[in-house]
Coordinates of C-alpha atoms in Angstrom, one line a residue:
Chain A
M1 CA 0.0 0.0 0.0
T2 CA 2.8 2.5 0.9
R3 CA 4.4 1.6 -2.4
L4 CA 1.2 2.4 -4.2
F5 CA 1.2 5.8 -2.7
A6 CA 4.8 6.4 -3.4
R7 CA 4.5 5.5 -7.0
H8 CA 1.3 7.4 -7.7
R9 CA 1.7 10.8 -6.0
I10 CA -1.7 11.9 -7.3
L11 CA -3.5 9.4 -4.9
L12 CA -2.8 11.5 -1.8
P13 CA -4.3 14.7 -3.0
V14 CA -7.3 12.8 -4.4
I15 CA -7.9 11.0 -1.1
S16 CA -7.4 14.2 1.0
L17 CA -10.0 16.0 -1.1
A18 CA -12.4 13.0 -0.9
V19 CA -12.1 12.8 2.9
L20 CA -12.7 16.5 3.3
L21 CA -15.6 16.4 0.9
A22 CA -17.2 13.4 2.7
L23 CA -16.9 15.3 6.0
T24 CA -18.4 18.4 4.5
F25 CA -21.4 16.5 3.1
W26 CA -21.9 14.7 6.4
L27 CA -21.9 18.0 8.3
Q28 CA -23.9 19.9 5.8
P29 CA -26.0 17.7 3.6
R30 CA -27.3 20.8 1.8
A31 CA -23.9 21.1 0.1
M32 CA -24.5 17.8 -1.7
S33 CA -26.4 19.3 -4.7
Y34 CA -25.6 21.1 -7.9
F35 CA -26.3 24.4 -6.2
G36 CA -24.3 23.6 -3.1
M37 CA -21.3 22.3 -4.9
N38 CA -21.2 25.5 -6.9
L39 CA -21.3 27.7 -3.8
L40 CA -18.7 25.5 -2.2
F41 CA -16.2 25.6 -5.0
N42 CA -16.8 28.6 -7.3
L43 CA -14.3 30.8 -5.4
A44 CA -11.7 28.0 -5.7
V45 CA -11.5 28.4 -9.5
P46 CA -9.4 31.5 -9.4
I47 CA -7.3 30.0 -6.6
A48 CA -6.8 26.9 -8.8
L49 CA -5.6 29.1 -11.7
A50 CA -3.2 31.0 -9.4
T51 CA -1.9 27.7 -8.1
V52 CA -1.2 26.5 -11.6
A53 CA 0.6 29.7 -12.3
Q54 CA 2.7 29.1 -9.1
M55 CA 3.3 25.5 -10.3
F56 CA 5.0 26.7 -13.5
I57 CA 7.4 28.8 -11.4
I58 CA 8.1 26.0 -8.9
K59 CA 8.7 23.7 -11.9
V60 CA 11.8 25.7 -12.7
N61 CA 13.0 25.6 -9.1
D62 CA 11.9 29.2 -8.3
I63 CA 9.2 30.6 -6.1
D64 CA 6.8 33.4 -6.8
L65 CA 5.9 35.8 -4.0
S66 CA 4.2 38.2 -6.3
I67 CA 1.3 36.1 -7.7
G68 CA -1.2 37.5 -5.2
A69 CA -0.4 41.1 -6.0
F70 CA -0.3 40.2 -9.7
V71 CA -3.8 38.6 -9.7
S72 CA -5.1 41.7 -7.8
L73 CA -3.6 44.0 -10.5
V74 CA -5.2 41.9 -13.2
A75 CA -8.5 42.1 -11.4
C76 CA -8.3 45.9 -11.2
L77 CA -7.5 46.1 -14.9
T78 CA -10.3 43.7 -15.8
A79 CA -12.8 45.7 -13.8
T80 CA -11.8 49.1 -15.2
V81 CA -9.8 49.3 -18.5
L82 CA -11.1 46.1 -20.0
V83 CA -14.7 47.4 -19.7
Q84 CA -14.1 51.0 -20.8
Q85 CA -11.6 50.3 -23.6
P86 CA -11.6 46.6 -24.4
L87 CA -8.7 46.8 -26.9
L88 CA -6.4 48.7 -24.6
G89 CA -7.4 46.3 -21.8
V90 CA -6.4 43.2 -23.9
L91 CA -3.1 44.9 -24.8
A92 CA -2.4 45.7 -21.1
L93 CA -3.1 42.2 -20.0
A94 CA -0.8 40.9 -22.8
A95 CA 1.9 43.3 -21.7
L96 CA 1.6 41.9 -18.1
V97 CA 2.2 38.4 -19.4
L98 CA 5.3 39.6 -21.3
A99 CA 6.4 41.4 -18.1
Y100 CA 6.2 38.2 -16.3
A101 CA 8.3 36.4 -18.9
G102 CA 10.8 39.3 -18.7
M103 CA 11.0 38.8 -14.9
G104 CA 11.9 35.2 -15.5
A105 CA 14.6 36.1 -18.0
I106 CA 16.1 38.5 -15.6
V107 CA 16.0 36.0 -12.7
R108 CA 17.8 33.4 -14.8
A109 CA 20.2 35.6 -16.8
L110 CA 21.5 37.6 -13.8
E111 CA 21.2 34.6 -11.5
L112 CA 19.2 36.6 -9.0
P113 CA 17.2 34.8 -6.3
A114 CA 13.6 34.6 -7.6
I115 CA 12.2 35.0 -4.0
V116 CA 13.8 38.5 -3.8
V117 CA 12.9 39.6 -7.3
T118 CA 9.3 38.5 -7.1
L119 CA 8.9 40.0 -3.6
G120 CA 10.1 43.3 -5.1
M121 CA 7.8 43.0 -8.0
S122 CA 4.8 42.3 -5.7
F123 CA 5.1 46.0 -4.6
V124 CA 5.3 47.1 -8.2
W125 CA 2.1 45.2 -9.0
G126 CA 0.5 46.5 -5.9
G127 CA 1.4 50.0 -6.6
L128 CA 0.1 49.8 -10.2
A129 CA -3.2 48.3 -8.9
L130 CA -3.6 51.2 -6.5
F131 CA -2.9 53.6 -9.3
I132 CA -5.6 52.0 -11.5
L133 CA -8.2 51.6 -8.8
P134 CA -7.4 53.7 -5.7
S135 CA -10.5 52.5 -3.8
P136 CA -12.4 49.2 -4.3
G137 CA -14.9 49.3 -7.1
G138 CA -15.1 48.9 -10.8
E139 CA -17.3 46.5 -12.6
S140 CA -16.6 43.3 -14.3
P141 CA -17.4 43.0 -18.1
E142 CA -20.8 41.5 -18.5
W143 CA -19.7 38.6 -20.6
L144 CA -17.2 37.6 -17.9
S145 CA -19.8 37.6 -15.1
A146 CA -22.1 35.6 -17.3
L147 CA -19.3 33.1 -18.0
M148 CA -18.5 32.6 -14.3
S149 CA -22.2 32.1 -13.4
V150 CA -22.9 29.8 -16.3
K151 CA -24.9 26.7 -15.3
P152 CA -23.6 23.8 -17.4
P153 CA -25.4 20.4 -17.5
V154 CA -24.8 17.6 -14.9
L155 CA -22.0 19.3 -12.8
P156 CA -21.6 22.9 -11.7
M157 CA -19.3 25.3 -13.4
A158 CA -16.5 25.0 -10.8
V159 CA -16.1 21.3 -11.3
W160 CA -16.1 21.6 -15.1
A161 CA -13.6 24.4 -14.8
A162 CA -11.3 22.3 -12.6
A163 CA -11.4 19.5 -15.1
V164 CA -10.6 21.7 -18.0
I165 CA -7.7 23.5 -16.1
A166 CA -6.2 20.2 -15.0
A167 CA -6.4 18.7 -18.5
V168 CA -5.0 21.8 -20.3
T169 CA -2.1 22.2 -17.9
H170 CA -1.4 18.5 -17.9
L171 CA -1.0 18.7 -21.7
I172 CA 1.3 21.8 -21.4
A173 CA 3.4 20.7 -18.4
I174 CA 3.6 16.9 -18.7
R175 CA 2.7 15.7 -22.2
S176 CA 4.3 18.3 -24.4
G177 CA 7.9 18.2 -25.4
I178 CA 8.7 21.7 -24.1
G179 CA 7.0 20.9 -20.8
T180 CA 9.4 18.0 -20.3
V181 CA 12.4 20.2 -21.0
L182 CA 11.0 22.8 -18.5
R183 CA 10.8 20.1 -15.9
G184 CA 14.4 19.4 -16.8
V185 CA 15.4 23.0 -16.0
G186 CA 14.0 22.4 -12.6
G187 CA 15.8 19.1 -12.3
N188 CA 19.2 20.1 -13.5
A189 CA 19.5 23.4 -15.3
R190 CA 23.2 22.9 -16.1
A191 CA 22.6 19.6 -17.8
V192 CA 19.8 21.1 -19.9
A193 CA 22.1 24.0 -20.9
R194 CA 24.9 21.6 -21.9
A195 CA 22.4 19.8 -24.1
G196 CA 22.1 23.0 -26.0
W197 CA 18.9 24.4 -24.7
P198 CA 18.6 28.2 -24.1
V199 CA 17.8 28.1 -20.4
V200 CA 17.1 31.8 -20.1
R201 CA 14.5 31.6 -22.8
L202 CA 13.0 28.5 -21.3
T203 CA 12.7 30.1 -17.9
A204 CA 11.1 33.1 -19.5
L205 CA 8.6 30.7 -21.1
A206 CA 7.8 29.2 -17.7
Y207 CA 7.3 32.6 -16.2
G208 CA 5.2 33.7 -19.2
L209 CA 2.9 30.7 -18.7
A210 CA 2.7 31.6 -15.0
G211 CA 1.7 35.2 -16.1
L212 CA -0.9 33.8 -18.5
F213 CA -2.6 31.7 -15.8
G214 CA -2.2 34.7 -13.4
V215 CA -4.2 36.8 -15.8
L216 CA -6.9 34.0 -16.2
S217 CA -7.0 33.8 -12.4
G218 CA -7.6 37.6 -12.0
M219 CA -10.3 37.6 -14.7
A220 CA -12.1 34.6 -13.1
L221 CA -12.0 36.3 -9.7
T222 CA -13.4 39.5 -11.1
G223 CA -16.2 37.6 -12.9
L224 CA -17.1 36.0 -9.6
T225 CA -16.9 39.1 -7.3
T226 CA -18.2 41.4 -10.0
S227 CA -15.7 44.1 -8.9
A228 CA -12.1 44.5 -7.8
G229 CA -9.8 46.1 -5.3
A230 CA -6.1 46.6 -5.0
D231 CA -5.7 43.8 -2.4
V232 CA -8.5 41.5 -3.4
A233 CA -6.2 38.5 -4.0
S234 CA -3.3 39.1 -1.6
R235 CA -4.0 35.8 0.1
Y236 CA -3.3 33.9 -3.1
T237 CA 0.5 34.0 -2.8
L238 CA 0.6 31.7 0.1
L239 CA -2.5 29.7 -0.9
S240 CA -1.0 28.9 -4.3
I241 CA 2.3 27.7 -2.8
A242 CA 0.4 25.5 -0.3
G243 CA -1.8 24.2 -3.1
V244 CA 1.2 23.1 -5.3
I245 CA 2.8 21.3 -2.4
L246 CA -0.4 19.8 -1.2
G247 CA -1.0 18.5 -4.7
G248 CA 2.2 16.5 -4.7
G249 CA 4.7 19.1 -6.0
E250 CA 8.1 19.7 -4.5
F251 CA 10.1 22.9 -4.2
V252 CA 13.1 21.5 -6.0
G253 CA 13.7 19.1 -8.9
G254 CA 11.0 20.1 -11.2
R255 CA 8.6 17.6 -9.7
V256 CA 5.1 19.0 -10.0
S257 CA 1.7 17.7 -10.8
P258 CA -0.9 20.0 -12.6
T259 CA -3.9 17.8 -11.6
G260 CA -2.5 17.7 -8.1
A261 CA -2.2 21.5 -8.0
V262 CA -5.8 21.9 -9.0
L263 CA -6.9 19.4 -6.4
G264 CA -4.7 21.0 -3.8
A265 CA -6.3 24.4 -4.4
F266 CA -9.8 22.9 -4.1
T267 CA -8.7 21.1 -0.9
L268 CA -7.5 24.3 0.7
A269 CA -10.7 26.1 -0.2
L270 CA -12.8 23.2 1.1
A271 CA -10.8 23.1 4.4
A272 CA -11.8 26.6 5.1
S273 CA -15.5 25.9 4.5
L274 CA -15.4 22.7 6.5
L275 CA -13.9 24.5 9.5
S276 CA -16.7 27.1 9.3
F277 CA -19.3 24.4 9.1
M278 CA -17.8 22.9 12.2
R279 CA -18.5 26.2 14.0
L280 CA -14.9 26.5 15.0
S281 CA -14.1 29.9 16.5
P282 CA -12.3 32.1 13.9
D283 CA -9.3 32.4 16.3
W284 CA -8.7 28.7 15.8
Q285 CA -9.6 28.5 12.1
I286 CA -6.4 29.8 10.6
G287 CA -4.3 27.5 12.8
S288 CA -6.5 24.5 12.0
Q289 CA -6.1 25.2 8.3
G290 CA -2.3 25.0 8.8
A291 CA -2.8 21.8 10.8
I292 CA -4.6 20.1 7.9
L293 CA -1.8 21.1 5.6
I294 CA 0.9 19.7 7.9
L295 CA -1.1 16.5 8.3
V296 CA -1.3 15.9 4.6
L297 CA 2.3 16.7 4.1
T298 CA 3.3 14.4 6.9
A299 CA 1.3 11.6 5.3
R300 CA 3.1 12.2 2.0
L301 CA 6.5 12.2 3.6
I302 CA 5.9 8.9 5.4
F303 CA 4.7 7.3 2.2
T304 CA 7.6 8.6 0.0
R305 CA 10.2 7.7 2.6
R306 CA 8.9 4.1 3.0
G307 CA 8.5 3.8 -0.7
A308 CA 12.1 4.8 -1.2
T309 CA 13.6 2.4 1.3
R310 CA 11.9 -0.7 -0.2
Chain B
M1 CA -32.7 16.7 -14.2
K2 CA -30.6 19.8 -13.8
K3 CA -33.6 22.0 -13.5
L4 CA -35.1 19.6 -11.0
L5 CA -32.0 19.6 -8.9
L6 CA -31.8 23.4 -9.0
G7 CA -35.4 23.8 -8.1
A8 CA -35.1 21.4 -5.2
A9 CA -32.1 23.3 -3.9
C10 CA -34.0 26.6 -4.2
V11 CA -37.0 25.3 -2.3
A12 CA -34.8 24.0 0.4
L13 CA -32.9 27.3 0.8
S14 CA -35.6 29.9 0.3
V15 CA -37.4 31.6 3.1
A16 CA -41.0 30.7 3.8
P17 CA -43.5 33.5 3.1
A18 CA -43.6 36.4 5.6
V19 CA -45.1 35.3 8.8
A20 CA -45.3 37.2 12.1
D21 CA -43.2 34.6 13.9
T22 CA -39.4 34.7 13.8
A23 CA -38.8 32.3 16.7
S24 CA -37.4 29.6 14.3
K25 CA -35.4 32.0 12.1
K26 CA -31.7 31.9 11.9
I27 CA -29.5 35.0 11.5
A28 CA -25.7 35.0 10.9
L29 CA -23.3 37.8 11.5
S30 CA -20.5 38.0 8.9
N31 CA -17.7 40.1 10.3
N32 CA -14.5 40.9 8.4
Y33 CA -12.2 42.1 11.2
A34 CA -11.9 41.8 15.0
G35 CA -8.6 43.4 15.7
N36 CA -9.5 46.7 17.5
S37 CA -11.5 47.8 20.6
W38 CA -14.4 49.0 18.5
R39 CA -14.9 45.6 16.8
Q40 CA -14.4 43.7 20.1
A41 CA -17.1 45.9 21.7
M42 CA -19.3 45.3 18.6
L43 CA -19.0 41.5 18.9
Q44 CA -19.7 41.7 22.7
S45 CA -22.8 43.8 22.0
W46 CA -24.0 41.2 19.4
K47 CA -23.6 38.4 21.9
T48 CA -25.4 40.2 24.7
V49 CA -28.4 41.3 22.6
T50 CA -28.8 38.1 20.6
D51 CA -28.5 35.8 23.6
Q52 CA -31.4 37.7 25.2
A53 CA -33.4 37.6 22.0
I54 CA -33.0 33.8 21.8
K55 CA -34.0 33.5 25.4
D56 CA -37.1 35.6 24.7
K57 CA -37.9 33.4 21.7
K58 CA -37.7 36.3 19.3
I59 CA -35.2 34.5 17.1
G60 CA -34.0 30.9 16.8
Q61 CA -30.3 31.3 16.2
A62 CA -27.8 34.2 15.8
D63 CA -24.3 33.1 15.2
A64 CA -21.3 35.4 14.7
F65 CA -18.6 34.5 12.2
T66 CA -15.3 36.5 11.8
T67 CA -12.9 36.0 8.9
S68 CA -9.4 35.2 10.0
E69 CA -7.9 37.8 7.7
N70 CA -9.5 41.0 6.6
Q71 CA -10.0 39.8 3.0
A72 CA -12.9 40.2 0.7
T73 CA -12.4 36.9 -1.1
E74 CA -12.4 35.1 2.3
Q75 CA -15.6 36.9 3.3
A76 CA -17.2 36.1 0.0
A77 CA -16.5 32.4 0.7
Q78 CA -17.9 32.8 4.2
I79 CA -21.1 34.3 2.9
Q80 CA -21.5 31.4 0.4
N81 CA -21.0 28.9 3.3
M82 CA -23.8 30.8 5.2
I83 CA -26.1 30.2 2.2
L84 CA -25.4 26.5 2.5
Q85 CA -26.0 26.5 6.2
G86 CA -29.5 27.7 5.6
Y87 CA -29.5 31.0 7.4
D88 CA -32.6 33.2 6.8
A89 CA -30.7 36.5 7.1
I90 CA -27.1 37.6 7.0
V91 CA -26.0 40.7 8.9
L92 CA -22.8 41.9 7.3
D93 CA -19.9 44.2 8.2
A94 CA -18.2 44.1 4.8
A95 CA -14.5 44.1 4.0
S96 CA -15.3 45.9 0.7
P97 CA -18.3 47.9 -0.6
T98 CA -18.2 46.1 -3.9
A99 CA -16.1 42.9 -3.9
L100 CA -18.8 41.0 -2.0
N101 CA -21.6 41.8 -4.4
G102 CA -21.3 38.5 -6.3
A103 CA -21.7 36.5 -3.1
V104 CA -24.5 38.9 -1.8
K105 CA -26.4 38.4 -5.0
E106 CA -26.1 34.6 -4.6
A107 CA -27.6 35.0 -1.2
C108 CA -30.4 37.2 -2.4
N109 CA -31.2 34.7 -5.1
A110 CA -31.5 32.0 -2.5
G111 CA -34.1 34.1 -0.7
I112 CA -31.8 35.3 2.1
K113 CA -32.1 38.8 3.4
V114 CA -28.7 40.6 3.6
I115 CA -28.4 43.6 5.9
S116 CA -25.1 45.5 5.8
F117 CA -24.0 48.0 8.4
D118 CA -20.8 50.0 9.1
G119 CA -18.9 48.6 6.2
I120 CA -21.8 48.5 3.7
V121 CA -22.2 46.8 0.3
T122 CA -23.6 48.4 -2.8
A123 CA -25.5 45.4 -4.2
P124 CA -29.1 46.7 -4.8
C125 CA -30.8 43.7 -3.1
A126 CA -29.1 44.3 0.2
W127 CA -30.2 46.6 3.0
R128 CA -27.9 49.3 4.3
V129 CA -27.8 50.5 7.9
V130 CA -25.9 53.8 7.6
V131 CA -24.8 56.6 9.8
D132 CA -25.3 60.1 8.5
F133 CA -21.6 61.1 8.7
Q134 CA -22.2 64.5 7.1
K135 CA -24.7 65.4 9.8
W136 CA -22.0 64.4 12.4
G137 CA -19.7 67.0 10.9
R138 CA -22.4 69.6 10.7
D139 CA -23.4 69.0 14.3
E140 CA -19.8 69.6 15.5
V141 CA -19.8 73.0 13.8
D142 CA -23.3 73.9 15.1
Y143 CA -22.2 73.0 18.7
L144 CA -19.1 75.2 18.3
A145 CA -21.2 78.1 16.9
K146 CA -23.4 77.9 20.0
R147 CA -20.4 77.9 22.3
L148 CA -18.4 80.5 20.5
P149 CA -20.8 83.3 19.4
D150 CA -17.8 85.5 18.5
G151 CA -16.4 82.9 16.2
G152 CA -12.7 82.2 15.8
N153 CA -10.1 79.9 14.2
L154 CA -10.8 76.2 13.9
L155 CA -8.4 73.3 13.5
E156 CA -9.7 70.2 11.7
V157 CA -8.3 66.8 12.6
R158 CA -9.3 64.3 9.9
G159 CA -9.4 60.5 9.8
L160 CA -7.8 57.9 7.6
A161 CA -7.1 59.5 4.2
G162 CA -8.9 57.9 1.2
T163 CA -11.8 56.4 3.2
S164 CA -15.4 57.4 2.5
I165 CA -16.1 58.1 6.2
D166 CA -13.3 60.7 6.4
K167 CA -14.5 62.3 3.2
E168 CA -18.2 62.5 4.4
I169 CA -17.5 63.9 7.9
S170 CA -15.1 66.5 6.5
K171 CA -17.6 67.5 3.9
G172 CA -20.2 68.0 6.6
I173 CA -17.8 70.2 8.6
H174 CA -16.8 72.3 5.6
D175 CA -20.4 72.8 4.4
E176 CA -21.5 73.9 7.8
V177 CA -18.6 76.3 8.3
Q178 CA -19.8 78.1 5.1
K179 CA -22.9 79.1 7.1
Y180 CA -20.9 80.8 9.9
P181 CA -18.5 83.4 8.3
K182 CA -17.1 84.1 11.7
F183 CA -15.4 80.7 11.7
K184 CA -12.2 80.1 9.8
I185 CA -10.6 76.7 9.3
V186 CA -6.9 77.6 9.6
G187 CA -5.4 74.1 9.5
S188 CA -6.2 70.5 8.7
V189 CA -4.2 67.4 9.6
H190 CA -4.8 63.6 9.4
G191 CA -5.0 61.9 12.8
N192 CA -6.1 58.5 11.4
W193 CA -8.6 58.1 14.3
A194 CA -5.7 57.3 16.6
Q195 CA -4.6 59.3 19.6
D196 CA -0.8 59.0 19.0
V197 CA -1.1 59.9 15.3
A198 CA -3.3 62.8 16.1
Q199 CA -0.9 64.1 18.8
K200 CA 2.0 64.0 16.5
A201 CA 0.2 65.6 13.6
V202 CA -1.3 68.4 15.7
A203 CA 2.0 69.1 17.5
G204 CA 3.6 69.4 14.0
V205 CA 1.3 72.2 12.8
L206 CA 0.6 74.0 16.1
P207 CA 3.7 76.4 16.0
S208 CA 2.5 77.8 12.6
L209 CA -1.1 78.4 13.7
P210 CA -2.7 81.5 15.2
K211 CA -4.9 81.2 18.4
I212 CA -7.3 78.2 18.0
A213 CA -10.8 78.5 19.4
G214 CA -12.1 75.1 18.5
V215 CA -11.0 71.7 17.1
V216 CA -13.3 69.6 15.0
T217 CA -12.4 65.9 15.0
Q218 CA -13.6 62.5 13.9
G219 CA -13.3 60.5 17.1
G220 CA -10.3 58.6 18.5
D221 CA -8.2 61.8 18.1
G222 CA -9.5 64.2 20.8
Y223 CA -7.2 63.1 23.6
G224 CA -4.1 63.2 21.4
T225 CA -5.0 66.7 20.2
A226 CA -5.5 67.9 23.8
M227 CA -2.1 66.4 24.8
A228 CA -0.5 68.3 21.8
F229 CA -2.0 71.6 23.0
K230 CA -0.8 71.0 26.5
A231 CA 2.7 70.1 25.4
A232 CA 3.0 73.2 23.4
G233 CA 1.8 75.3 26.4
R234 CA -1.2 76.7 24.5
P235 CA -4.6 77.4 26.0
E236 CA -7.1 74.6 25.5
P237 CA -9.6 75.2 22.7
I238 CA -13.0 73.4 22.7
I239 CA -12.0 70.0 21.3
I240 CA -14.9 67.8 20.1
M241 CA -14.4 64.3 21.5
G242 CA -15.2 60.9 20.0
N243 CA -16.6 58.8 22.9
R244 CA -13.4 57.0 23.6
E245 CA -12.8 56.2 27.3
D246 CA -9.5 58.2 27.4
E247 CA -11.2 61.2 25.9
L248 CA -14.1 61.1 28.2
S249 CA -11.8 60.6 31.3
W250 CA -9.7 63.6 30.3
W251 CA -12.8 65.7 29.7
K252 CA -14.2 64.8 33.2
Q253 CA -10.9 65.6 34.9
E254 CA -10.6 69.0 33.1
H255 CA -14.2 69.8 34.0
A256 CA -13.6 69.1 37.7
E257 CA -10.5 71.3 37.6
N258 CA -11.6 74.3 35.5
G259 CA -15.2 73.8 34.3
Y260 CA -14.1 72.7 30.7
T261 CA -17.1 71.7 28.6
T262 CA -17.4 70.1 25.2
M263 CA -19.4 67.5 23.4
S264 CA -18.6 64.0 22.1
A265 CA -20.0 61.9 19.3
S266 CA -19.2 58.6 17.5
I267 CA -20.9 55.6 16.1
A268 CA -21.8 53.1 18.9
P269 CA -20.4 49.6 18.2
G270 CA -23.9 48.5 19.2
I271 CA -25.0 49.4 15.6
A272 CA -24.5 45.7 15.0
T273 CA -27.4 45.0 17.3
L274 CA -29.5 47.6 15.5
A275 CA -28.8 45.8 12.2
F276 CA -29.8 42.5 14.0
W277 CA -33.2 43.9 14.9
V278 CA -33.6 45.4 11.4
A279 CA -33.0 41.8 10.1
Q280 CA -35.5 40.5 12.6
Q281 CA -38.1 43.0 11.5
I282 CA -37.5 42.2 7.8
L283 CA -37.9 38.4 8.6
D284 CA -41.1 39.4 10.5
G285 CA -42.5 40.6 7.2
K286 CA -42.2 44.3 7.9
D287 CA -41.7 46.6 5.0
V288 CA -38.3 48.2 5.7
P289 CA -36.7 50.7 3.3
K290 CA -33.3 49.7 1.8
D291 CA -31.5 52.5 3.5
V292 CA -31.9 52.8 7.3
S293 CA -30.4 55.9 8.8
V294 CA -29.0 55.6 12.3
P295 CA -28.3 58.5 14.7
F296 CA -24.8 58.6 16.1
L297 CA -24.2 58.4 19.8
T298 CA -23.7 61.8 21.5
V299 CA -22.3 62.4 24.9
T300 CA -22.9 65.8 26.5
Q301 CA -21.9 67.3 29.9
D302 CA -25.1 66.0 31.4
T303 CA -24.6 62.4 30.2
L304 CA -20.8 62.3 30.7
D305 CA -20.7 60.7 34.1
N306 CA -23.1 58.0 33.1
A307 CA -21.3 57.3 29.8
L308 CA -18.0 57.0 31.5
K309 CA -19.4 54.6 34.1
T310 CA -20.6 52.1 31.4
T311 CA -17.5 52.4 29.2
P312 CA -14.7 49.9 30.0
K313 CA -11.1 51.2 30.2
G314 CA -9.6 51.5 26.8
S315 CA -12.9 51.0 25.1
V316 CA -15.6 53.3 23.5
A317 CA -19.0 54.4 24.7
N318 CA -21.6 51.9 23.5
K319 CA -25.3 51.4 23.3
N320 CA -27.1 48.2 22.8
Y321 CA -30.3 48.7 20.8
T322 CA -33.6 47.0 21.7
Q323 CA -36.4 45.9 19.4
A324 CA -38.4 48.9 20.5
D325 CA -35.6 51.3 19.6
V326 CA -35.4 49.9 16.1
Q327 CA -39.1 49.9 15.6
A328 CA -39.1 53.6 16.6
I329 CA -36.2 54.4 14.2
L330 CA -38.0 52.6 11.4
A331 CA -41.3 54.3 12.1
K332 CA -39.6 57.7 12.0
G333 CA -37.9 56.9 8.7
K334 CA -41.2 56.4 7.0

């Protein structure tokens, strides 16, 4: 059994989500419906997209402390410029993706620690967001709100979205040739460079993909909340890192799982709801969320260690 | 099948038609922040009043939830959880006036009444319990006009820059000063509703100012202002206070020593209990306008001793509203 877990890393995130879901349904049977599942999970969609963005960064052995501020900035742009001047809005969002790629190129070319560069950039994103939207407000484009509140058949929007995000990122990160090389950058950048690959450009690509998913996350969030603010997504930085790790990723070695990352994000969102259904005092909630995280990570460590010794 | 499921969910979640009995209704408080004395007093008021209401069988359940971080996304998730938990009404102190509108709309669609107070939301389906901040500013100037028939120079201590509350109170003050040409606002600083910040800010501008007859404030800054005047060795002007315990204590002490008199005003943290009763009235089937205006709590020389007695050290003067109070306010608003 431990060998099974060690070989198939995806099992643990699946099981943790299933256990939390079962507990939630038991505590709150009302959640076990199309309507309930949607309420439970729709705010997890932008978190899942931000987690995927973080995954692309972690994949090349870096860490991104600016994703929360970046998503907030995208939300502010989406709720203002994209509505008033759609063309300018699209250009601005594209420029942001390029800026992210540029950030990656600088990190790799100058061999700067990503943790410092992204921390610095988080203040740049935050400042820009405040500049665009000094006080909370704005309004999401109508088509975006409509898209986020669509009622697809059989399963709610959030579940479909999760499946699509997981499938697309799996294709990009695991199945495609370039995805494999990117994982190689995380595994051993020097070896990849010796093999003749342009590591700086590859890193820029990984950051660019992160920027793209960051933009999608900000747009999804705006569609859900119908407006924006300069700090609307500041929690996403830590949530996305936790989501990647919870989903079976590792900080080094290019070992990440896109499906796991999406599941990790949903697990984190569900953990918060479960704790509130349990009527836990808010003073204890944040600590309990951390405890759930540590519990899952401990379980994973035990399985991988045992799997390795056999 | 999908329609059927949806329909079933809606029936399960929607509120029964208005009946005059709220004994089985459930109300939730969604609070975004608990990290200062005002919020702590607010949560305490909520508990005191709702516990009694449950005992009196006026309501079935009234639970308070606070988000662990002051974040709109987290509060939106909290509201969506409340929909699932089957509350009949949600009383809301919002982290953002607009970012919760998506979740609020979901709640309204599920037939849940949403009543926002203090930090209000702009979603059209929600009720708003608001304080007339402009009137607060106007009342300050009116009081000074009564006390200072000869007029004089005024100093304005403002709140946190960029907030709507600061803008509203200041607008009220400036509008009213227009009516009394004998008054002149000679200086304006930001005290951020905190005594230490106000003291530093006032101390910084005092040397450049002429004789000050009165100080208009926004609450939480009166004591700091008084300390700045004292440190500079300047005569005490009439400083409007903001119901904080330190401000009231200082006022009382000064009154005992030299007959110093002023007035004090602020929002009572008990506004949460007012919103609670508004929610109860709505659930009771009463027709309540979407905007409910609330008087702010004023302390005068006559009520000073009493206010000070009931205000814990380091806290702020409070008032817990009763069902009758709220019925009277609603009747007056019509």
